[in-house]
Amino acid sequence: MGRGKIEIKRIENTTNRQVTFCKRRNGLLKKAMNYRSYVMQKLLSSSSPAVAASMNMLTTG
């Protein structure tokens, strides 16, 4: 059984909002970094075949 759907709304209490953000910050930053590297790979791979080959070598080791 999965998690239930929750309503997304602004946390009005400033202290509670800051605590919630501090608890979730690492996960949010990790997702942002993964997204950034994904976009860069797509951008570089579409620029030229030579760049795509170099990028493939770097990412696969």
PDB file of C-alpha atoms in Angstrom:
ATOM      1  CA  MET A   1       0.000   0.000   0.000  1.00  0.00           C
ATOM      2  CA  GLY A   2       1.421   3.385  -1.006  1.00  0.00           C
ATOM      3  CA  ARG A   3       1.382   6.701   0.721  1.00  0.00           C
ATOM      4  CA  GLY A   4      -1.724   8.836   0.680  1.00  0.00           C
ATOM      5  CA  LYS A   5      -1.899  12.015  -1.355  1.00  0.00           C
ATOM      6  CA  ILE A   6      -1.399  15.192   0.663  1.00  0.00           C
ATOM      7  CA  GLU A   7      -2.517  18.699  -0.130  1.00  0.00           C
ATOM      8  CA  ILE A   8       0.382  21.028  -0.929  1.00  0.00           C
ATOM      9  CA  LYS A   9      -0.017  24.357   0.812  1.00  0.00           C
ATOM     10  CA  ARG A  10       2.175  27.108   2.222  1.00  0.00           C
ATOM     11  CA  ILE A  11       3.354  26.694   5.807  1.00  0.00           C
ATOM     12  CA  GLU A  12       2.367  29.993   7.404  1.00  0.00           C
ATOM     13  CA  ASN A  13       4.477  29.671  10.567  1.00  0.00           C
ATOM     14  CA  THR A  14       7.974  30.933   9.662  1.00  0.00           C
ATOM     15  CA  THR A  15       9.766  28.707  12.169  1.00  0.00           C
ATOM     16  CA  ASN A  16       7.978  25.565  11.007  1.00  0.00           C
ATOM     17  CA  ARG A  17       8.640  26.480   7.367  1.00  0.00           C
ATOM     18  CA  GLN A  18      12.382  26.913   8.007  1.00  0.00           C
ATOM     19  CA  VAL A  19      12.616  23.644   9.945  1.00  0.00           C
ATOM     20  CA  THR A  20      10.824  21.781   7.157  1.00  0.00           C
ATOM     21  CA  PHE A  21      13.151  23.253   4.534  1.00  0.00           C
ATOM     22  CA  CYS A  22      16.258  22.376   6.582  1.00  0.00           C
ATOM     23  CA  LYS A  23      15.086  18.772   6.828  1.00  0.00           C
ATOM     24  CA  ARG A  24      14.462  18.526   3.078  1.00  0.00           C
ATOM     25  CA  ARG A  25      17.347  20.664   1.779  1.00  0.00           C
ATOM     26  CA  ASN A  26      19.833  17.833   1.101  1.00  0.00           C
ATOM     27  CA  GLY A  27      17.321  15.831  -0.907  1.00  0.00           C
ATOM     28  CA  LEU A  28      16.264  18.869  -2.917  1.00  0.00           C
ATOM     29  CA  LEU A  29      19.860  19.840  -3.694  1.00  0.00           C
ATOM     30  CA  LYS A  30      20.703  16.276  -4.717  1.00  0.00           C
ATOM     31  CA  LYS A  31      17.766  16.211  -7.134  1.00  0.00           C
ATOM     32  CA  ALA A  32      18.782  19.598  -8.542  1.00  0.00           C
ATOM     33  CA  MET A  33      22.367  18.429  -9.128  1.00  0.00           C
ATOM     34  CA  ASN A  34      21.174  15.229 -10.834  1.00  0.00           C
ATOM     35  CA  TYR A  35      18.861  17.241 -13.073  1.00  0.00           C
ATOM     36  CA  ARG A  36      21.640  19.680 -13.940  1.00  0.00           C
ATOM     37  CA  SER A  37      24.031  16.891 -14.961  1.00  0.00           C
ATOM     38  CA  TYR A  38      21.260  15.219 -17.003  1.00  0.00           C
ATOM     39  CA  VAL A  39      20.553  18.458 -18.881  1.00  0.00           C
ATOM     40  CA  MET A  40      24.263  19.041 -19.518  1.00  0.00           C
ATOM     41  CA  GLN A  41      24.646  15.520 -20.916  1.00  0.00           C
ATOM     42  CA  LYS A  42      21.694  16.031 -23.242  1.00  0.00           C
ATOM     43  CA  LEU A  43      22.993  19.419 -24.330  1.00  0.00           C
ATOM     44  CA  LEU A  44      26.516  18.192 -25.013  1.00  0.00           C
ATOM     45  CA  SER A  45      25.429  15.000 -26.735  1.00  0.00           C
ATOM     46  CA  SER A  46      23.239  16.947 -29.149  1.00  0.00           C
ATOM     47  CA  SER A  47      26.006  19.416 -30.029  1.00  0.00           C
ATOM     48  CA  SER A  48      28.326  17.129 -32.003  1.00  0.00           C
ATOM     49  CA  PRO A  49      29.223  13.441 -32.291  1.00  0.00           C
ATOM     50  CA  ALA A  50      32.806  14.027 -31.092  1.00  0.00           C
ATOM     51  CA  VAL A  51      31.608  15.701 -27.924  1.00  0.00           C
ATOM     52  CA  ALA A  52      29.093  12.908 -27.379  1.00  0.00           C
ATOM     53  CA  ALA A  53      31.837  10.289 -27.672  1.00  0.00           C
ATOM     54  CA  SER A  54      34.054  12.176 -25.222  1.00  0.00           C
ATOM     55  CA  MET A  55      31.188  12.582 -22.781  1.00  0.00           C
ATOM     56  CA  ASN A  56      30.371   8.893 -23.057  1.00  0.00           C
ATOM     57  CA  MET A  57      33.991   7.984 -22.236  1.00  0.00           C
ATOM     58  CA  LEU A  58      33.978  10.267 -19.196  1.00  0.00           C
ATOM     59  CA  THR A  59      30.697   9.000 -17.790  1.00  0.00           C
ATOM     60  CA  THR A  60      31.346   5.286 -18.313  1.00  0.00           C
ATOM     61  CA  GLY A  61      34.909   5.347 -17.061  1.00  0.00           C
TER      62      GLY A  61
END
